[in-house]
Amino acid sequence: MSENTEQAQAAKAEVIKYMRHHAQMMESVRTLIKDSLEPGALYTAFRSPDPDRWGKVTLEQATQFVMSKLNRVPNQSFFSLAVHRILLESPTYFLNNSTRSSYFHVVPINQARNYQDVSSWIDQSDPRIGSFVEKAIDIIQTSRRIYQESLSLSEGNIEPVPDLKHTFSEDDQKIIQFIHSSMYRVRKSQGNPYEVYTNRLFRLIDMHDVASGDIGFQFLTELGVLTRWEPVSVHQLEMKDRINLINDSQQALAGEAQTLALQGLPRSANGAKVYNDGVDSVRHDWGDLPVYIIDDHGAIELDDGISIEKVNDGSDCYWVHAHIADPTCVLRPGDALDKVARQLGITLYSQEYTSNMLPSTLTGLSLGTTPDNPQPVLTFSTKVDRNGQVIERTVRPGLVRNTQILRYDDVDAALSMPPPRMKYWFNPPNSSQTAPKGDASAIPSSALDDLNTMRELASALHADRIRQGLAKYSMYQYNTKLNVEASVMQGDLAINRPIYYRGSPRISIGVTCDETRMGLPSEGSRMVIAEFMTLACVTAACFARDNRIPVLYRASSEMSAAQLEARRRLRDPTTGMLPIAEELMGQTATFLGLRPTALPLLGTGHDPYCRVTSPLRRYSDMVNHWQFKAFLDPSKPKAPFQPDVLLPLANRLTWLEVRCRKQESSSETGWKTVAIRRALHRGDGSAEQLKNLNGIVFSEHRYKDGEWWCRILIPELGVSAHLRGLTTEEMERLKFGSRVKVDLYEVPDGLTQALRTRLAQ
């Protein structure tokens, strides 16, 4: 036996010995905890007093509670892990959060009791189960017939069809609630106690492929309890948390928002309102300087505007001023509104609804003013030359008076800039869902010189960022616009009687996907505004770093010298693009989220980045506004958020943002899935659009259900899918980043099942 082999075996033995010791210690601590607590003590301590409301508990809170009940404290290094395991082993009472493993949802007492009742019925083959099964079979047959009839109807017209034959008894409703509760199990590290029972129930009904996965949501739609098209995001626990928080806070929010009514504020000698936010005396009045607010048709939250000023020193330089609406002029840390905004973290946008971080009564803080009603802003100013080089940066509170609200399409038409290229799938949007075509005459002639200069400066700034090391990732060059017309959603379970729907919403999927512009900046006025907002955030970060202002930065992980050199070799110096395989294999820096330290962000080159441009909808931006204003306050008060507070706040806000984006993505994917499934079922040629699609491989190959498969991205649809049925030869050929032609052929019924594709014939 070689020396290396002996060393390897000795190391393996040490690892096994450590793992056994770890497991023994964990089990001893776990046993001590369970023996020391009364049965159900943890659940009783943290469940909601309302029998139908979810509670919540963090691992830290649960650990502190358990420690308070013990006569002695066991091994500290294993204690928190043991508490975590105990919570995971109690899935009928504690549900681990899908994006934060240290956070648990506490099951409502009525749901816990319902689980005990219905599971015992299934175990005992109770007649109540047999009655429900018989009724469900008849209902599903009717539901499927009506769905087939609807496939031949034009989309956009929906007719509810109540079931006059069947009603759901109280026992039926308990079974339906049981199935609905089974959908909440989302983290694989925690077992789903419902699954064994729902699978037995579905096998009795025998109308679904139980092996295809969690089909509870699909079952409830066919039972006439949920609509066939509503996204599962409507029923996610995170959304229920958010809605409960908003509902519970309505009275406090309404009272404080009314108190903050801007018309009640006193005015200074120049007619400006006095905000008493510490910077009234240094607030710069921008007077007649035009402030261009460029946004989409129908936009309500107008939270940023741009001004440019020529520097009259012969240098051919310009000041670019990004004026940002400033809710912190009336909101203070610790106010009732602030506390709710901090818990929400960010505004959520989905096809079903918008859930604002701040109440709509504060939309008066959006830009769009008259000379007699100047609006408070925080202005991030950058002096640049015609080559995009930054000369100087500064930040100051201000008042804007001469705002001009323009629309992207009108500016594009006036400057002869091409609009975004968008391809629509299945249904082109109706005129009521789309903005009117760009109208060049809507742009005042007095603004044209400024707008042309803004376009030139934005292009120069982008080119300079590429020279400085900007890295861009091709997977994210695709944008989706989703329109849904004539949608009906239950939201809550309709469990008195089944309700069918004849017809379907009219769903239009628009995707901007142009391979010829891959790696180039976005076109038109959208590119101009996006570039200036990036500039404002970099200016904010550099100003904060240079003046040691504690703020929340967005950051990427630091890269080694070898990684930087590898990226330099792979990166296209003209566009800043990295090969798709480089991104997918994780060889570049990863995004860390918010951090209280000024680390570089790849999207900016080598500069730090601090988001400040959307304080009406992002709490982190509002925090940064408070921090800047404390520095700018002549009385030099202590910043409201010190570094020791910023780190845990950064972690929480990062989590809230990830959770929010996941919900938005789930909603969008749900609607796309409905449209794709309908196109596949319709039989009118719509399915032909789903053949010969462009796909990009972005996973290793896996073996499941007797075949090899991998995950792919379909950019032109803006969706991911499984590429199935691969041969050994095809697996060898298809690597990370490989481009393939695929046919999309199936949308499985399971809630978490992916779209299925195969290589195009």
PDB file of C-alpha atoms in Angstrom, residues 608-717:
ATOM      1  CA  PRO A 608     -18.499  51.285  -5.734  1.00  0.00           C
ATOM      2  CA  TYR A 609     -22.240  51.548  -6.177  1.00  0.00           C
ATOM      3  CA  CYS A 610     -24.848  52.899  -3.769  1.00  0.00           C
ATOM      4  CA  ARG A 611     -28.528  52.878  -4.777  1.00  0.00           C
ATOM      5  CA  VAL A 612     -30.236  56.202  -4.171  1.00  0.00           C
ATOM      6  CA  THR A 613     -32.567  56.657  -7.144  1.00  0.00           C
ATOM      7  CA  SER A 614     -35.800  55.020  -5.890  1.00  0.00           C
ATOM      8  CA  PRO A 615     -36.504  55.915  -2.241  1.00  0.00           C
ATOM      9  CA  LEU A 616     -40.256  55.844  -2.886  1.00  0.00           C
ATOM     10  CA  ARG A 617     -40.066  52.090  -3.494  1.00  0.00           C
ATOM     11  CA  ARG A 618     -36.803  50.823  -1.913  1.00  0.00           C
ATOM     12  CA  TYR A 619     -36.097  51.177   1.788  1.00  0.00           C
ATOM     13  CA  SER A 620     -32.326  50.905   1.281  1.00  0.00           C
ATOM     14  CA  ASP A 621     -32.443  54.037  -0.894  1.00  0.00           C
ATOM     15  CA  MET A 622     -34.416  55.854   1.793  1.00  0.00           C
ATOM     16  CA  VAL A 623     -31.810  54.863   4.410  1.00  0.00           C
ATOM     17  CA  ASN A 624     -29.066  56.264   2.195  1.00  0.00           C
ATOM     18  CA  HIS A 625     -30.949  59.545   1.777  1.00  0.00           C
ATOM     19  CA  TRP A 626     -31.142  59.921   5.567  1.00  0.00           C
ATOM     20  CA  GLN A 627     -27.424  59.193   5.846  1.00  0.00           C
ATOM     21  CA  PHE A 628     -26.436  61.767   3.218  1.00  0.00           C
ATOM     22  CA  LYS A 629     -28.676  64.424   4.732  1.00  0.00           C
ATOM     23  CA  ALA A 630     -27.215  63.891   8.199  1.00  0.00           C
ATOM     24  CA  PHE A 631     -23.787  64.616   6.680  1.00  0.00           C
ATOM     25  CA  LEU A 632     -25.101  67.670   4.806  1.00  0.00           C
ATOM     26  CA  ASP A 633     -26.935  69.028   7.867  1.00  0.00           C
ATOM     27  CA  PRO A 634     -24.979  72.121   9.068  1.00  0.00           C
ATOM     28  CA  SER A 635     -25.511  71.060  12.700  1.00  0.00           C
ATOM     29  CA  LYS A 636     -23.679  67.770  11.916  1.00  0.00           C
ATOM     30  CA  PRO A 637     -25.921  65.361  13.844  1.00  0.00           C
ATOM     31  CA  LYS A 638     -24.957  61.728  14.242  1.00  0.00           C
ATOM     32  CA  ALA A 639     -26.052  59.624  11.265  1.00  0.00           C
ATOM     33  CA  PRO A 640     -29.282  57.761  12.169  1.00  0.00           C
ATOM     34  CA  PHE A 641     -27.819  54.405  11.074  1.00  0.00           C
ATOM     35  CA  GLN A 642     -24.377  53.542  12.401  1.00  0.00           C
ATOM     36  CA  PRO A 643     -22.215  50.742  10.898  1.00  0.00           C
ATOM     37  CA  ASP A 644     -23.170  48.231  13.607  1.00  0.00           C
ATOM     38  CA  VAL A 645     -26.837  48.735  12.662  1.00  0.00           C
ATOM     39  CA  LEU A 646     -26.250  48.811   8.901  1.00  0.00           C
ATOM     40  CA  LEU A 647     -24.862  45.270   8.621  1.00  0.00           C
ATOM     41  CA  PRO A 648     -27.919  43.401   9.999  1.00  0.00           C
ATOM     42  CA  LEU A 649     -30.165  45.872   8.160  1.00  0.00           C
ATOM     43  CA  ALA A 650     -28.288  45.176   4.916  1.00  0.00           C
ATOM     44  CA  ASN A 651     -28.745  41.425   5.366  1.00  0.00           C
ATOM     45  CA  ARG A 652     -32.463  41.759   6.034  1.00  0.00           C
ATOM     46  CA  LEU A 653     -33.093  44.145   3.125  1.00  0.00           C
ATOM     47  CA  THR A 654     -31.146  41.886   0.765  1.00  0.00           C
ATOM     48  CA  TRP A 655     -33.344  38.972   1.832  1.00  0.00           C
ATOM     49  CA  LEU A 656     -36.529  41.026   1.401  1.00  0.00           C
ATOM     50  CA  GLU A 657     -35.467  42.068  -2.086  1.00  0.00           C
ATOM     51  CA  VAL A 658     -34.635  38.489  -3.102  1.00  0.00           C
ATOM     52  CA  ARG A 659     -37.986  37.323  -1.737  1.00  0.00           C
ATOM     53  CA  CYS A 660     -39.842  40.082  -3.573  1.00  0.00           C
ATOM     54  CA  ARG A 661     -38.103  39.382  -6.879  1.00  0.00           C
ATOM     55  CA  LYS A 662     -38.861  35.681  -6.453  1.00  0.00           C
ATOM     56  CA  GLN A 663     -42.561  36.472  -6.031  1.00  0.00           C
ATOM     57  CA  GLU A 664     -42.560  38.744  -9.085  1.00  0.00           C
ATOM     58  CA  SER A 665     -40.767  36.088 -11.126  1.00  0.00           C
ATOM     59  CA  SER A 666     -43.192  33.411  -9.916  1.00  0.00           C
ATOM     60  CA  SER A 667     -46.125  35.546 -11.017  1.00  0.00           C
ATOM     61  CA  GLU A 668     -44.648  36.209 -14.459  1.00  0.00           C
ATOM     62  CA  THR A 669     -43.702  32.568 -14.979  1.00  0.00           C
ATOM     63  CA  GLY A 670     -47.184  31.487 -13.921  1.00  0.00           C
ATOM     64  CA  TRP A 671     -48.888  33.644 -16.531  1.00  0.00           C
ATOM     65  CA  LYS A 672     -46.452  32.570 -19.239  1.00  0.00           C
ATOM     66  CA  THR A 673     -47.090  28.938 -18.375  1.00  0.00           C
ATOM     67  CA  VAL A 674     -50.855  29.452 -18.733  1.00  0.00           C
ATOM     68  CA  ALA A 675     -50.386  31.002 -22.182  1.00  0.00           C
ATOM     69  CA  ILE A 676     -47.971  28.294 -23.344  1.00  0.00           C
ATOM     70  CA  ARG A 677     -50.180  25.443 -22.073  1.00  0.00           C
ATOM     71  CA  ARG A 678     -53.195  26.931 -23.850  1.00  0.00           C
ATOM     72  CA  ALA A 679     -51.205  27.308 -27.093  1.00  0.00           C
ATOM     73  CA  LEU A 680     -50.158  23.653 -26.914  1.00  0.00           C
ATOM     74  CA  HIS A 681     -53.736  22.478 -26.259  1.00  0.00           C
ATOM     75  CA  ARG A 682     -55.589  24.722 -28.682  1.00  0.00           C
ATOM     76  CA  GLY A 683     -54.987  22.745 -31.871  1.00  0.00           C
ATOM     77  CA  ASP A 684     -55.140  25.812 -34.141  1.00  0.00           C
ATOM     78  CA  GLY A 685     -51.477  25.978 -35.109  1.00  0.00           C
ATOM     79  CA  SER A 686     -50.394  28.082 -32.122  1.00  0.00           C
ATOM     80  CA  ALA A 687     -48.092  25.280 -30.995  1.00  0.00           C
ATOM     81  CA  GLU A 688     -46.036  25.732 -34.166  1.00  0.00           C
ATOM     82  CA  GLN A 689     -44.663  28.951 -32.677  1.00  0.00           C
ATOM     83  CA  LEU A 690     -43.096  26.838 -29.944  1.00  0.00           C
ATOM     84  CA  LYS A 691     -40.929  24.826 -32.305  1.00  0.00           C
ATOM     85  CA  ASN A 692     -37.357  25.496 -33.391  1.00  0.00           C
ATOM     86  CA  LEU A 693     -36.737  27.882 -30.486  1.00  0.00           C
ATOM     87  CA  ASN A 694     -33.266  29.065 -29.483  1.00  0.00           C
ATOM     88  CA  GLY A 695     -32.018  27.559 -26.230  1.00  0.00           C
ATOM     89  CA  ILE A 696     -28.888  27.982 -24.107  1.00  0.00           C
ATOM     90  CA  VAL A 697     -27.676  25.147 -21.865  1.00  0.00           C
ATOM     91  CA  PHE A 698     -27.094  26.296 -18.281  1.00  0.00           C
ATOM     92  CA  SER A 699     -26.791  23.198 -16.112  1.00  0.00           C
ATOM     93  CA  GLU A 700     -24.961  19.916 -15.836  1.00  0.00           C
ATOM     94  CA  HIS A 701     -26.664  16.872 -17.309  1.00  0.00           C
ATOM     95  CA  ARG A 702     -28.857  14.859 -14.934  1.00  0.00           C
ATOM     96  CA  TYR A 703     -30.548  11.476 -15.074  1.00  0.00           C
ATOM     97  CA  LYS A 704     -34.202  11.168 -14.063  1.00  0.00           C
ATOM     98  CA  ASP A 705     -37.190   9.018 -15.029  1.00  0.00           C
ATOM     99  CA  GLY A 706     -35.065   6.885 -17.339  1.00  0.00           C
ATOM    100  CA  GLU A 707     -33.609   9.709 -19.431  1.00  0.00           C
ATOM    101  CA  TRP A 708     -30.864  12.333 -19.464  1.00  0.00           C
ATOM    102  CA  TRP A 709     -31.798  15.986 -19.320  1.00  0.00           C
ATOM    103  CA  CYS A 710     -30.426  19.459 -18.583  1.00  0.00           C
ATOM    104  CA  ARG A 711     -31.789  22.937 -17.931  1.00  0.00           C
ATOM    105  CA  ILE A 712     -31.888  25.491 -20.722  1.00  0.00           C
ATOM    106  CA  LEU A 713     -32.818  29.138 -21.067  1.00  0.00           C
ATOM    107  CA  ILE A 714     -35.134  30.126 -23.933  1.00  0.00           C
ATOM    108  CA  PRO A 715     -34.324  33.843 -24.247  1.00  0.00           C
ATOM    109  CA  GLU A 716     -36.881  34.668 -26.921  1.00  0.00           C
ATOM    110  CA  LEU A 717     -39.664  33.517 -24.555  1.00  0.00           C
TER     111      LEU A 717
END
